[in-house]
Amino acid sequence: MRQNQDARLKLTQKLNKTELLIQRTNSLESGVIELKNDLKQPDDIKNQTGKELAVVEAKFQAEKEKSGGLEDQLNQKETDFAQEKVSFTDLLKTKAVQSFEGVLRSLRRVYDGVAKWHVRGTAVAP
């Protein structure tokens, strides 16, 4: 009997050691899993950052295209304004020339009238 009790005691001790080893193994496995998860976090952060960067790049490109369109519109308006300015300047020059020609015609009539009056006046006076 004593041998049976000693054998049972040894088996119980070995069973306890085995259970402790199993607990340590489970604890180590949990630690390994946590470490793997910790190692995955930088990749997750990198992937998330990459996605956010792609969104920012898309927004930047959209704004760039939008501002490019506005720049094109501004250039077109500047061109249109320059053309209108030239047209208006030409119109003003034409009006000024026409007005000046009208003044010259009026002066010519006055001069012709004065010349006729002067000629008549001198012809009558002798």
PDB file of C-alpha atoms in Angstrom:
ATOM      1  CA  MET A   1       0.000   0.000   0.000  1.00  0.00           C
ATOM      2  CA  ARG A   2       2.711   2.279   0.848  1.00  0.00           C
ATOM      3  CA  GLN A   3       4.036   1.871  -2.669  1.00  0.00           C
ATOM      4  CA  ASN A   4       0.633   2.686  -4.080  1.00  0.00           C
ATOM      5  CA  GLN A   5       0.459   5.831  -1.971  1.00  0.00           C
ATOM      6  CA  ASP A   6       3.984   6.817  -3.034  1.00  0.00           C
ATOM      7  CA  ALA A   7       3.095   6.146  -6.656  1.00  0.00           C
ATOM      8  CA  ARG A   8      -0.097   8.199  -6.333  1.00  0.00           C
ATOM      9  CA  LEU A   9       1.830  11.030  -4.677  1.00  0.00           C
ATOM     10  CA  LYS A  10       4.415  11.002  -7.463  1.00  0.00           C
ATOM     11  CA  LEU A  11       1.661  10.932 -10.088  1.00  0.00           C
ATOM     12  CA  THR A  12      -0.124  13.808  -8.352  1.00  0.00           C
ATOM     13  CA  GLN A  13       3.113  15.794  -8.204  1.00  0.00           C
ATOM     14  CA  LYS A  14       3.805  15.092 -11.872  1.00  0.00           C
ATOM     15  CA  LEU A  15       0.222  16.034 -12.708  1.00  0.00           C
ATOM     16  CA  ASN A  16       0.626  19.303 -10.802  1.00  0.00           C
ATOM     17  CA  LYS A  17       3.917  20.006 -12.596  1.00  0.00           C
ATOM     18  CA  THR A  18       2.255  19.193 -15.904  1.00  0.00           C
ATOM     19  CA  GLU A  19      -0.624  21.554 -15.118  1.00  0.00           C
ATOM     20  CA  LEU A  20       1.857  24.286 -14.166  1.00  0.00           C
ATOM     21  CA  LEU A  21       3.735  23.711 -17.419  1.00  0.00           C
ATOM     22  CA  ILE A  22       0.453  23.865 -19.335  1.00  0.00           C
ATOM     23  CA  GLN A  23      -0.437  27.138 -17.595  1.00  0.00           C
ATOM     24  CA  ARG A  24       3.005  28.579 -18.361  1.00  0.00           C
ATOM     25  CA  THR A  25       2.731  27.389 -21.960  1.00  0.00           C
ATOM     26  CA  ASN A  26      -0.713  28.997 -22.278  1.00  0.00           C
ATOM     27  CA  SER A  27       0.627  32.179 -20.721  1.00  0.00           C
ATOM     28  CA  LEU A  28       3.578  32.179 -23.125  1.00  0.00           C
ATOM     29  CA  GLU A  29       1.266  31.517 -26.075  1.00  0.00           C
ATOM     30  CA  SER A  30      -0.906  34.453 -24.982  1.00  0.00           C
ATOM     31  CA  GLY A  31       2.217  36.591 -24.746  1.00  0.00           C
ATOM     32  CA  VAL A  32       3.281  35.512 -28.237  1.00  0.00           C
ATOM     33  CA  ILE A  33      -0.194  36.341 -29.581  1.00  0.00           C
ATOM     34  CA  GLU A  34      -0.046  39.777 -27.924  1.00  0.00           C
ATOM     35  CA  LEU A  35       3.394  40.384 -29.407  1.00  0.00           C
ATOM     36  CA  LYS A  36       2.136  39.377 -32.851  1.00  0.00           C
ATOM     37  CA  ASN A  37      -0.788  41.766 -32.435  1.00  0.00           C
ATOM     38  CA  ASP A  38       1.611  44.485 -31.350  1.00  0.00           C
ATOM     39  CA  LEU A  39       3.686  43.798 -34.452  1.00  0.00           C
ATOM     40  CA  LYS A  40       0.566  44.027 -36.608  1.00  0.00           C
ATOM     41  CA  GLN A  41      -0.318  47.446 -35.197  1.00  0.00           C
ATOM     42  CA  PRO A  42       2.412  49.310 -37.104  1.00  0.00           C
ATOM     43  CA  ASP A  43       1.209  47.616 -40.294  1.00  0.00           C
ATOM     44  CA  ASP A  44      -2.364  48.572 -39.474  1.00  0.00           C
ATOM     45  CA  ILE A  45      -1.274  52.115 -38.724  1.00  0.00           C
ATOM     46  CA  LYS A  46       0.759  52.152 -41.930  1.00  0.00           C
ATOM     47  CA  ASN A  47      -2.231  50.904 -43.928  1.00  0.00           C
ATOM     48  CA  GLN A  48      -4.564  53.430 -42.287  1.00  0.00           C
ATOM     49  CA  THR A  49      -2.063  56.210 -42.877  1.00  0.00           C
ATOM     50  CA  GLY A  50      -1.755  55.124 -46.506  1.00  0.00           C
ATOM     51  CA  LYS A  51      -5.528  55.276 -46.899  1.00  0.00           C
ATOM     52  CA  GLU A  52      -5.694  58.700 -45.275  1.00  0.00           C
ATOM     53  CA  LEU A  53      -2.840  59.898 -47.463  1.00  0.00           C
ATOM     54  CA  ALA A  54      -4.675  58.671 -50.553  1.00  0.00           C
ATOM     55  CA  VAL A  55      -7.771  60.609 -49.471  1.00  0.00           C
ATOM     56  CA  VAL A  56      -5.713  63.752 -48.873  1.00  0.00           C
ATOM     57  CA  GLU A  57      -3.991  63.349 -52.248  1.00  0.00           C
ATOM     58  CA  ALA A  58      -7.363  62.952 -53.965  1.00  0.00           C
ATOM     59  CA  LYS A  59      -8.680  66.089 -52.256  1.00  0.00           C
ATOM     60  CA  PHE A  60      -5.512  67.964 -53.179  1.00  0.00           C
ATOM     61  CA  GLN A  61      -5.807  66.866 -56.802  1.00  0.00           C
ATOM     62  CA  ALA A  62      -9.467  67.926 -56.882  1.00  0.00           C
ATOM     63  CA  GLU A  63      -8.593  71.349 -55.464  1.00  0.00           C
ATOM     64  CA  LYS A  64      -5.711  71.651 -57.900  1.00  0.00           C
ATOM     65  CA  GLU A  65      -8.000  70.880 -60.822  1.00  0.00           C
ATOM     66  CA  LYS A  66     -10.594  73.286 -59.446  1.00  0.00           C
ATOM     67  CA  SER A  67      -8.027  76.063 -59.054  1.00  0.00           C
ATOM     68  CA  GLY A  68      -6.648  75.241 -62.501  1.00  0.00           C
ATOM     69  CA  GLY A  69     -10.141  75.706 -63.908  1.00  0.00           C
ATOM     70  CA  LEU A  70     -10.451  79.007 -62.076  1.00  0.00           C
ATOM     71  CA  GLU A  71      -7.050  80.035 -63.378  1.00  0.00           C
ATOM     72  CA  ASP A  72      -8.161  79.206 -66.916  1.00  0.00           C
ATOM     73  CA  GLN A  73     -11.329  81.244 -66.387  1.00  0.00           C
ATOM     74  CA  LEU A  74      -9.279  84.152 -65.062  1.00  0.00           C
ATOM     75  CA  ASN A  75      -6.925  83.983 -68.056  1.00  0.00           C
ATOM     76  CA  GLN A  76      -9.917  83.904 -70.414  1.00  0.00           C
ATOM     77  CA  LYS A  77     -11.485  86.906 -68.667  1.00  0.00           C
ATOM     78  CA  GLU A  78      -8.174  88.777 -68.860  1.00  0.00           C
ATOM     79  CA  THR A  79      -7.971  88.001 -72.576  1.00  0.00           C
ATOM     80  CA  ASP A  80     -11.583  89.083 -73.105  1.00  0.00           C
ATOM     81  CA  PHE A  81     -10.953  92.275 -71.139  1.00  0.00           C
ATOM     82  CA  ALA A  82      -7.836  93.062 -73.178  1.00  0.00           C
ATOM     83  CA  GLN A  83      -9.796  92.543 -76.402  1.00  0.00           C
ATOM     84  CA  GLU A  84     -12.667  94.712 -75.164  1.00  0.00           C
ATOM     85  CA  LYS A  85     -10.161  97.360 -74.083  1.00  0.00           C
ATOM     86  CA  VAL A  86      -8.623  97.387 -77.562  1.00  0.00           C
ATOM     87  CA  SER A  87     -12.083  97.527 -79.156  1.00  0.00           C
ATOM     88  CA  PHE A  88     -13.185 100.328 -76.841  1.00  0.00           C
ATOM     89  CA  THR A  89      -9.951 102.245 -77.453  1.00  0.00           C
ATOM     90  CA  ASP A  90     -10.437 101.865 -81.204  1.00  0.00           C
ATOM     91  CA  LEU A  91     -14.036 103.039 -80.855  1.00  0.00           C
ATOM     92  CA  LEU A  92     -12.933 106.061 -78.815  1.00  0.00           C
ATOM     93  CA  LYS A  93     -10.281 106.878 -81.400  1.00  0.00           C
ATOM     94  CA  THR A  94     -12.850 106.587 -84.177  1.00  0.00           C
ATOM     95  CA  LYS A  95     -15.311 108.801 -82.279  1.00  0.00           C
ATOM     96  CA  ALA A  96     -12.543 111.306 -81.526  1.00  0.00           C
ATOM     97  CA  VAL A  97     -11.476 111.401 -85.174  1.00  0.00           C
ATOM     98  CA  GLN A  98     -15.096 111.777 -86.307  1.00  0.00           C
ATOM     99  CA  SER A  99     -15.659 114.536 -83.764  1.00  0.00           C
ATOM    100  CA  PHE A 100     -12.444 116.249 -84.781  1.00  0.00           C
ATOM    101  CA  GLU A 101     -13.428 115.955 -88.453  1.00  0.00           C
ATOM    102  CA  GLY A 102     -16.822 117.472 -87.573  1.00  0.00           C
ATOM    103  CA  VAL A 103     -15.103 120.370 -85.814  1.00  0.00           C
ATOM    104  CA  LEU A 104     -12.808 120.819 -88.816  1.00  0.00           C
ATOM    105  CA  ARG A 105     -15.815 120.878 -91.168  1.00  0.00           C
ATOM    106  CA  SER A 106     -17.492 123.476 -88.956  1.00  0.00           C
ATOM    107  CA  LEU A 107     -14.319 125.543 -88.854  1.00  0.00           C
ATOM    108  CA  ARG A 108     -13.993 125.176 -92.619  1.00  0.00           C
ATOM    109  CA  ARG A 109     -17.552 126.504 -93.068  1.00  0.00           C
ATOM    110  CA  VAL A 110     -16.851 129.379 -90.714  1.00  0.00           C
ATOM    111  CA  TYR A 111     -13.599 130.120 -92.500  1.00  0.00           C
ATOM    112  CA  ASP A 112     -15.295 129.902 -95.894  1.00  0.00           C
ATOM    113  CA  GLY A 113     -18.065 132.201 -94.629  1.00  0.00           C
ATOM    114  CA  VAL A 114     -15.546 134.683 -93.243  1.00  0.00           C
ATOM    115  CA  ALA A 115     -13.532 134.490 -96.450  1.00  0.00           C
ATOM    116  CA  LYS A 116     -16.651 135.165 -98.558  1.00  0.00           C
ATOM    117  CA  TRP A 117     -17.656 137.981 -96.279  1.00  0.00           C
ATOM    118  CA  HIS A 118     -14.183 139.409 -96.421  1.00  0.00           C
ATOM    119  CA  VAL A 119     -14.083 139.098-100.208  1.00  0.00           C
ATOM    120  CA  ARG A 120     -17.488 140.791-100.504  1.00  0.00           C
ATOM    121  CA  GLY A 121     -16.487 143.438 -98.076  1.00  0.00           C
ATOM    122  CA  THR A 122     -13.327 144.296 -99.981  1.00  0.00           C
ATOM    123  CA  ALA A 123     -15.045 144.170-103.329  1.00  0.00           C
ATOM    124  CA  VAL A 124     -17.693 146.669-102.212  1.00  0.00           C
ATOM    125  CA  ALA A 125     -15.302 149.021-100.489  1.00  0.00           C
ATOM    126  CA  PRO A 126     -13.065 150.287-103.377  1.00  0.00           C
TER     127      PRO A 126
END
